[in-house]
Coordinates of C-alpha atoms in Angstrom, one line a residue:
M1 CA -5.8 54.5 7.0
G2 CA -2.6 52.8 8.1
N3 CA -4.4 50.0 9.8
H4 CA -6.6 49.6 6.7
Q5 CA -3.5 49.3 4.4
S6 CA -1.9 46.9 6.8
F7 CA -5.0 44.7 6.7
V8 CA -5.0 44.8 2.8
N9 CA -1.4 43.9 2.7
R10 CA -1.9 40.9 5.0
L11 CA -4.9 39.8 3.0
Q12 CA -3.0 40.0 -0.3
N13 CA -0.1 38.0 1.3
Y14 CA -2.6 35.4 2.6
S15 CA -4.2 35.1 -0.9
L16 CA -0.8 34.6 -2.5
R17 CA 0.0 31.8 -0.1
L18 CA -3.4 30.1 -0.9
R19 CA -2.6 30.4 -4.6
D20 CA 0.8 28.8 -4.1
F21 CA -0.8 26.1 -2.0
F22 CA -3.5 25.1 -4.4
F23 CA -1.6 25.8 -7.6
P24 CA 2.1 25.2 -6.8
P25 CA 4.7 25.9 -9.5
R26 CA 5.8 22.8 -11.5
L27 CA 9.1 21.7 -10.0
E28 CA 11.3 18.8 -10.8
E29 CA 11.8 16.3 -8.0
A30 CA 15.4 17.4 -7.4
E31 CA 14.2 21.1 -7.2
I32 CA 11.4 20.2 -4.7
L33 CA 14.0 18.4 -2.5
R34 CA 16.3 21.4 -2.7
V35 CA 13.6 23.9 -1.8
H36 CA 12.5 21.9 1.2
Q37 CA 16.0 21.4 2.4
I38 CA 16.5 25.2 2.3
R39 CA 13.2 25.8 4.2
A40 CA 14.0 23.1 6.8
S41 CA 17.5 24.5 7.5
T42 CA 16.5 28.2 7.6
S43 CA 13.1 28.1 9.2
I44 CA 12.6 28.9 12.9
R45 CA 9.6 28.2 15.1
R46 CA 6.9 29.9 13.2
F47 CA 3.4 28.8 12.3
V48 CA 3.1 30.3 8.8
T49 CA 6.1 31.7 6.8
N50 CA 6.4 35.5 6.9
D51 CA 3.3 36.0 9.2
T52 CA 4.7 37.4 12.4
D53 CA 1.2 37.6 13.9
C54 CA 0.7 33.8 13.8
V55 CA 1.7 31.9 16.9
Q56 CA 2.4 28.2 17.4
P57 CA -0.8 26.2 18.1
E58 CA -1.6 25.0 21.6
G59 CA 0.2 21.8 22.5
F60 CA 3.3 22.3 20.3
H61 CA 5.5 23.9 22.9
N62 CA 6.9 20.5 24.1
F63 CA 8.4 19.6 20.7
P64 CA 12.2 19.9 20.7
I65 CA 13.7 22.2 18.0
V66 CA 15.0 19.4 15.7
V67 CA 14.4 18.5 12.0
M68 CA 12.9 15.1 11.7
N69 CA 11.2 12.6 9.3
I70 CA 7.6 11.7 10.2
L71 CA 5.8 8.7 8.8
I72 CA 2.0 8.4 9.4
E73 CA 0.3 5.0 9.1
P74 CA -3.3 4.9 10.3
H75 CA -3.7 1.2 9.4
L76 CA -0.9 -0.7 11.1
S77 CA -1.7 -4.3 9.9
G78 CA -0.6 -6.9 7.4
S79 CA 1.6 -5.5 4.6
H80 CA 1.2 -2.0 6.0
A81 CA 2.8 -3.1 9.3
L82 CA 5.6 -5.0 7.4
F83 CA 6.3 -1.9 5.4
I84 CA 6.7 0.2 8.5
D85 CA 8.8 -2.4 10.2
T86 CA 11.1 -2.5 7.1
I87 CA 11.3 1.3 6.8
T88 CA 12.3 1.7 10.4
K89 CA 15.1 -0.8 9.9
I90 CA 16.4 1.0 6.8
I91 CA 16.0 4.4 8.4
P92 CA 16.0 4.2 12.2
S93 CA 15.7 7.9 12.6
V94 CA 12.1 7.9 11.2
T95 CA 9.4 8.8 13.7
V96 CA 6.3 6.7 13.2
L97 CA 2.8 7.9 14.2
S98 CA 0.3 5.1 13.8
L99 CA -3.1 3.6 14.7
T100 CA -3.9 -0.1 15.0
G101 CA -5.0 -2.1 12.0
K102 CA -8.6 -2.3 13.2
K103 CA -11.5 -0.5 11.5
W104 CA -9.5 1.0 8.6
H105 CA -12.6 2.8 7.3
W106 CA -12.8 4.8 10.5
A107 CA -9.1 5.4 10.7
S108 CA -9.2 6.8 7.2
R109 CA -12.1 9.1 8.0
V110 CA -10.9 10.6 11.2
G111 CA -7.1 10.0 11.1
A112 CA -6.3 13.6 10.2
L113 CA -8.1 14.9 13.2
Y114 CA -6.5 12.3 15.5
F115 CA -3.0 13.2 14.4
V116 CA -3.5 17.0 14.0
H117 CA -1.8 17.8 17.3
K118 CA 0.6 14.9 17.3
V119 CA 2.5 16.0 14.2
P120 CA 5.3 18.4 15.1
P121 CA 5.5 22.0 13.6
G122 CA 6.2 22.1 9.9
D123 CA 9.5 23.9 10.3
Q124 CA 10.7 20.9 12.4
I125 CA 9.8 18.3 9.8
K126 CA 12.1 17.5 6.9
T127 CA 9.8 14.9 5.2
L128 CA 6.2 14.0 6.1
F129 CA 5.5 10.6 4.6
V130 CA 1.9 9.2 4.7
T131 CA 0.2 6.2 3.2
S132 CA -2.8 6.4 1.0
V133 CA -5.3 5.4 3.8
F134 CA -4.6 8.8 5.3
N135 CA -6.3 12.0 4.2
L136 CA -3.3 14.3 3.8
S137 CA -5.3 17.2 2.5
E138 CA -7.4 17.4 5.7
L139 CA -4.3 17.4 7.8
V140 CA -2.7 20.3 5.9
G141 CA -6.0 22.2 5.9
M142 CA -6.0 22.1 9.7
R143 CA -2.2 22.6 9.9
P144 CA -1.2 25.2 7.3
D145 CA 2.3 25.3 8.8
L146 CA 2.9 22.0 7.0
N147 CA 2.9 23.9 3.7
I148 CA 6.6 24.4 4.0
T149 CA 7.2 20.7 4.6
K150 CA 8.1 18.1 1.9
K151 CA 5.0 15.9 1.8
I152 CA 4.9 12.4 0.3
I153 CA 2.0 10.0 -0.1
Y154 CA 2.6 6.3 -0.7
F155 CA 0.0 4.1 -2.3
H156 CA -0.2 0.5 -1.1
E157 CA -3.6 0.3 -2.8
N158 CA -6.0 2.7 -4.4
Q159 CA -9.7 3.0 -3.8
L160 CA -10.6 4.0 -7.4
V161 CA -10.4 0.4 -8.5
Y162 CA -10.5 -1.5 -5.2
P163 CA -13.2 -4.3 -5.6
I164 CA -16.3 -4.0 -3.6
R165 CA -18.5 -6.9 -2.4
K166 CA -21.9 -7.1 -4.1
S167 CA -23.6 -7.5 -0.7
R168 CA -22.3 -4.0 0.3
G169 CA -23.8 -2.2 -2.7
E170 CA -22.2 0.9 -4.2
R171 CA -18.7 2.0 -3.6
D172 CA -18.1 4.6 -0.9
F173 CA -17.1 7.6 -3.1
Q174 CA -15.4 9.4 -0.2
Y175 CA -12.3 7.2 0.1
G176 CA -11.2 7.5 -3.5
Y177 CA -12.0 11.2 -3.5
N178 CA -9.8 11.6 -0.4
Q179 CA -6.9 10.0 -2.3
I180 CA -7.3 12.3 -5.3
I181 CA -7.3 15.5 -3.2
S182 CA -4.4 14.1 -1.1
C183 CA -2.4 13.7 -4.3
L184 CA -3.0 17.3 -5.2
T185 CA -1.7 18.3 -1.7
A186 CA 1.4 16.1 -1.8
D187 CA 4.7 17.1 -3.4
L188 CA 5.6 13.6 -4.4
I189 CA 3.4 10.5 -5.0
Y190 CA 4.8 7.0 -5.0
F191 CA 3.0 3.8 -6.0
N192 CA 4.1 0.3 -5.0
S193 CA 3.7 -1.0 -8.6
R194 CA 3.2 0.3 -12.1
F195 CA -0.2 -1.4 -12.2
N196 CA -1.2 0.5 -9.1
M197 CA -0.1 3.8 -10.5
N198 CA -1.6 3.3 -14.0
S199 CA -5.0 2.0 -12.7
F200 CA -5.3 5.0 -10.3
I201 CA -4.4 7.7 -12.8
S202 CA -6.5 6.3 -15.7
H203 CA -9.6 6.1 -13.5
I204 CA -9.5 9.6 -12.1
P205 CA -11.8 11.1 -14.9
S206 CA -14.5 8.3 -14.6
Y207 CA -14.4 8.3 -10.9
L208 CA -15.1 12.1 -10.7
N209 CA -17.7 11.8 -13.4
V210 CA -20.1 10.0 -11.1
V211 CA -20.7 13.3 -9.1
P212 CA -24.2 14.6 -10.2
G213 CA -24.4 18.1 -11.6
I214 CA -20.7 18.9 -11.3
Q215 CA -18.2 18.8 -14.1
F216 CA -14.6 18.6 -12.9
D217 CA -11.6 19.6 -15.0
S218 CA -10.5 15.9 -14.8
E219 CA -7.8 16.4 -17.5
E220 CA -6.0 19.1 -15.5
I221 CA -6.3 17.2 -12.3
T222 CA -4.9 14.0 -13.9
K223 CA -2.0 16.0 -15.4
I224 CA -1.1 17.3 -12.0
V225 CA -1.1 13.8 -10.5
I226 CA 1.0 12.4 -13.3
A227 CA 3.6 15.1 -12.9
K228 CA 4.2 14.1 -9.3
S229 CA 3.9 10.3 -9.6
S230 CA 6.4 7.5 -9.9
V231 CA 6.8 3.8 -9.0
L232 CA 8.6 2.9 -5.8
Y233 CA 8.4 -0.8 -5.1
F234 CA 7.7 -2.2 -1.7
P235 CA 11.0 -2.6 0.2
I236 CA 10.8 -6.4 0.4
D237 CA 13.7 -8.4 1.8
T238 CA 15.2 -10.5 -1.1
A239 CA 17.5 -12.5 1.0
V240 CA 16.7 -16.2 1.3
P241 CA 16.6 -17.5 4.9
D242 CA 19.4 -20.1 5.3
L243 CA 18.8 -21.3 8.8
L244 CA 16.0 -23.8 8.1
E245 CA 16.1 -27.3 6.7
V246 CA 14.0 -28.0 3.6
V247 CA 11.9 -31.2 3.8
R248 CA 9.9 -32.0 0.7
K249 CA 7.1 -34.6 0.8
D250 CA 6.3 -37.0 -1.9
V251 CA 3.2 -35.1 -2.9
L252 CA 2.7 -31.5 -4.3
Q253 CA 2.8 -29.0 -1.4
I254 CA 0.5 -26.0 -2.1
V255 CA 0.5 -22.8 -0.1
W256 CA -2.1 -20.0 -0.1
P257 CA -0.6 -17.2 2.1
H258 CA -3.3 -14.5 1.9
R259 CA -5.8 -12.6 4.1
W260 CA -8.9 -14.6 4.7
E261 CA -11.1 -12.1 3.0
H262 CA -13.4 -12.0 -0.1
D263 CA -11.2 -9.9 -2.3
K264 CA -8.6 -12.7 -2.3
N265 CA -11.3 -15.0 -3.8
P266 CA -10.8 -18.0 -1.6
E267 CA -13.8 -19.6 -3.2
L268 CA -11.9 -20.1 -6.5
F269 CA -8.9 -21.6 -4.6
F270 CA -10.8 -24.1 -2.6
E271 CA -13.2 -25.1 -5.4
T272 CA -10.0 -25.9 -7.5
L273 CA -8.6 -28.0 -4.7
F274 CA -12.0 -29.8 -4.3
N275 CA -11.8 -30.5 -8.0
L276 CA -8.3 -31.8 -7.8
K277 CA -9.2 -34.2 -5.0
D278 CA -12.3 -35.5 -6.8
N279 CA -10.0 -36.3 -9.8
G280 CA -7.7 -38.4 -7.6
C281 CA -4.8 -35.9 -7.4
K282 CA -2.5 -36.2 -4.3
F283 CA -1.4 -32.9 -2.6
S284 CA -1.1 -31.2 0.7
V285 CA -2.0 -27.6 1.4
S286 CA -1.1 -24.8 3.9
V287 CA -3.6 -22.0 4.2
L288 CA -1.9 -19.1 5.9
G289 CA -2.7 -15.4 6.3
E290 CA -4.5 -13.2 8.8
S291 CA -8.2 -13.5 9.4
T292 CA -10.9 -11.1 10.7
N293 CA -14.3 -11.6 12.3
D294 CA -15.8 -11.7 8.8
I295 CA -14.4 -15.0 7.5
P296 CA -15.9 -16.2 4.3
P297 CA -17.9 -19.5 4.9
I298 CA -15.8 -21.4 2.3
F299 CA -13.0 -21.7 4.9
K300 CA -15.2 -23.8 7.2
E301 CA -16.2 -26.0 4.3
A302 CA -12.6 -26.4 3.2
E303 CA -11.4 -27.3 6.7
T304 CA -13.8 -30.3 6.6
K305 CA -13.5 -31.4 3.0
L306 CA -9.7 -31.1 2.9
N307 CA -9.0 -32.4 6.4
E308 CA -6.6 -35.1 5.1
E309 CA -4.7 -32.7 2.9
I310 CA -4.3 -29.8 5.3
L311 CA -0.8 -29.2 6.8
H312 CA -1.4 -25.8 8.3
F313 CA -4.7 -23.9 8.6
G314 CA -4.4 -20.4 10.0
Y315 CA -2.1 -17.5 10.7
L316 CA 1.5 -18.3 11.8
P317 CA 2.7 -15.5 14.1
S318 CA 6.2 -17.0 14.1
K319 CA 8.3 -15.7 11.2
E320 CA 10.6 -18.7 11.5
E321 CA 7.6 -21.1 11.2
Y322 CA 6.2 -19.1 8.3
N323 CA 9.5 -19.3 6.5
R324 CA 9.7 -23.0 7.1
V325 CA 6.3 -23.6 5.5
L326 CA 7.3 -21.5 2.4
L327 CA 10.7 -23.2 2.0
N328 CA 9.0 -26.6 2.1
A329 CA 6.2 -25.7 -0.3
D330 CA 6.3 -26.4 -4.1
V331 CA 3.8 -23.9 -5.4
V332 CA 2.2 -20.7 -4.2
V333 CA -1.3 -19.8 -5.6
S334 CA -3.0 -16.5 -5.9
T335 CA -6.7 -16.3 -6.8
A336 CA -7.0 -12.6 -5.9
D337 CA -9.6 -10.2 -7.3
H338 CA -7.4 -7.4 -6.1
E339 CA -3.6 -7.2 -5.8
F340 CA -1.5 -4.1 -6.2
F341 CA 1.8 -5.7 -5.2
G342 CA 1.6 -9.2 -3.8
V343 CA 4.1 -9.2 -0.8
S344 CA 3.1 -12.8 0.2
V345 CA 3.6 -14.2 -3.3
I346 CA 7.0 -12.5 -3.8
E347 CA 8.1 -13.8 -0.3
A348 CA 7.1 -17.3 -1.4
I349 CA 8.9 -17.0 -4.7
I350 CA 12.1 -15.8 -3.0
R351 CA 11.9 -19.0 -0.9
G352 CA 11.6 -21.2 -3.9
C353 CA 7.8 -21.6 -4.5
Y354 CA 6.6 -21.8 -8.1
P355 CA 3.9 -19.1 -8.5
L356 CA 0.5 -19.6 -10.2
C357 CA -1.3 -16.2 -10.4
P358 CA -4.1 -14.5 -12.4
N359 CA -3.1 -13.1 -15.8
R360 CA -4.1 -9.6 -14.7
L361 CA -3.6 -7.1 -11.8
V362 CA 0.0 -6.6 -10.8
Y363 CA 1.3 -10.1 -11.6
P364 CA 2.3 -9.7 -15.3
E365 CA 4.5 -6.9 -14.1
Y366 CA 7.0 -9.3 -12.6
L367 CA 6.0 -12.9 -13.7
G368 CA 6.5 -14.7 -17.0
S369 CA 3.5 -16.1 -18.9
S370 CA 4.1 -19.7 -17.7
H371 CA 3.1 -18.6 -14.2
L372 CA -0.2 -16.9 -15.3
Y373 CA -3.7 -18.3 -15.8
S374 CA -6.7 -16.6 -17.4
T375 CA -9.5 -19.0 -16.4
P376 CA -10.3 -21.2 -13.4
Q377 CA -9.9 -24.2 -15.7
Q378 CA -6.4 -23.2 -16.6
L379 CA -5.5 -23.0 -12.9
F380 CA -6.9 -26.5 -12.4
K381 CA -5.0 -27.9 -15.3
K382 CA -1.7 -26.4 -14.2
L383 CA -2.1 -27.8 -10.7
R384 CA -3.2 -31.2 -11.9
H385 CA -0.1 -31.3 -14.2
A386 CA 2.1 -30.4 -11.2
C387 CA 0.5 -33.2 -9.1
N388 CA 0.9 -35.8 -11.8
N389 CA 4.5 -34.8 -12.8
L390 CA 6.0 -33.8 -9.5
A391 CA 9.6 -34.7 -10.2
S392 CA 9.9 -32.6 -13.4
F393 CA 7.7 -29.8 -11.9
R394 CA 10.2 -29.4 -9.0
K395 CA 13.0 -28.8 -11.6
A396 CA 11.0 -26.1 -13.4
T397 CA 12.6 -22.7 -13.6
I398 CA 10.9 -19.7 -12.0
D399 CA 10.5 -16.8 -14.4
C400 CA 10.2 -13.8 -12.0
N401 CA 11.9 -10.5 -12.5
L402 CA 13.2 -10.1 -8.9
E403 CA 15.7 -7.5 -10.1
L404 CA 12.8 -5.0 -9.9
F405 CA 13.1 -5.2 -6.1
Y406 CA 16.9 -4.9 -5.8
N407 CA 18.3 -1.6 -4.6
V408 CA 14.9 -0.4 -3.5
K409 CA 16.2 0.3 0.0
E410 CA 18.7 2.8 -1.5
Q411 CA 15.8 4.6 -3.1
Y412 CA 14.0 5.0 0.3
L413 CA 17.3 6.3 1.8
K414 CA 17.4 9.0 -0.8
I415 CA 13.8 10.1 0.0
F416 CA 14.6 10.6 3.7
E417 CA 18.2 11.8 3.5

């Protein structure tokens, strides 16, 4: 009888923990931080709180008994890599666990299993910070000791509205679904822009509605996500490099500093330049950004047709050379079909480039209307005007709310303090 009662008590205790995990009490952010600080300071090496029969999993015995901040990035490339580099400079004590930037689809699918034994015990972690490529819910499902840890997910982009190429057919439902359930698992959710946050939250119901034969409580799920969510801008360096000489040519210098991929719509950019050239406009162009094995064919065509106008064509690994190109350019152009923040555009603005961007996505969040275009023809006209009125164009004031990105580093310090 005693053994039976002990089993029942343990089962009830386990059920209560499951309830608290899936339906956590609504806490204010400050209260969440306080609770986790208490847990981190009072916990000892145990696998699940108040369960004396649970032991530490195999492979954990080599971790020192310290409280640390862990940051997981399964896609260490591009702006994700810049983010990690910046965070480690702001908070050197952060321990980064990462995979390379190759094959992000696979990294997203299997990342939790890869890191399951690389993440220290939950009572030794003060903050577990992951990016939205990572499936946080899978990790916590395999590692219930992480229930006691403060868990944060940061969205560089969201898969609910990420554009898909027509040639690839339907959207892979799993990636967006993983992000939704990871939000339910996290204690705090941060987005790198208001556009990113609003587009994700507003599309949760329609995204889940595509599942045949199952009716989710989308309203309740959305409310839970909203309660945890806020905007935390990318920690971009707003200081202007002062070590390089600015050399302006007597023609408009255009820069396109984006990934060489279809979602950046390079076809629109190059077709606009072809049109400018056909209309007798004089300009030079630098086409920067990282490329993959799947380079859109338009780049090959542009390299031939714009041979006389091209100053740079390809990725610049040197930060000094990259800064030099931006400092000498007049205008930075975005033709993106997808952009949740726009690191390269903001870097160019800080270095004096006049931005021309689509009147949608994240850009209206920090750019004035004079920098936005709604149609390809409007982009062409703005660039043609700049070519034909170069002197006055170079005196134009840039209307960008850079104040949004001031003091961001202090916000990150508060998260990890």
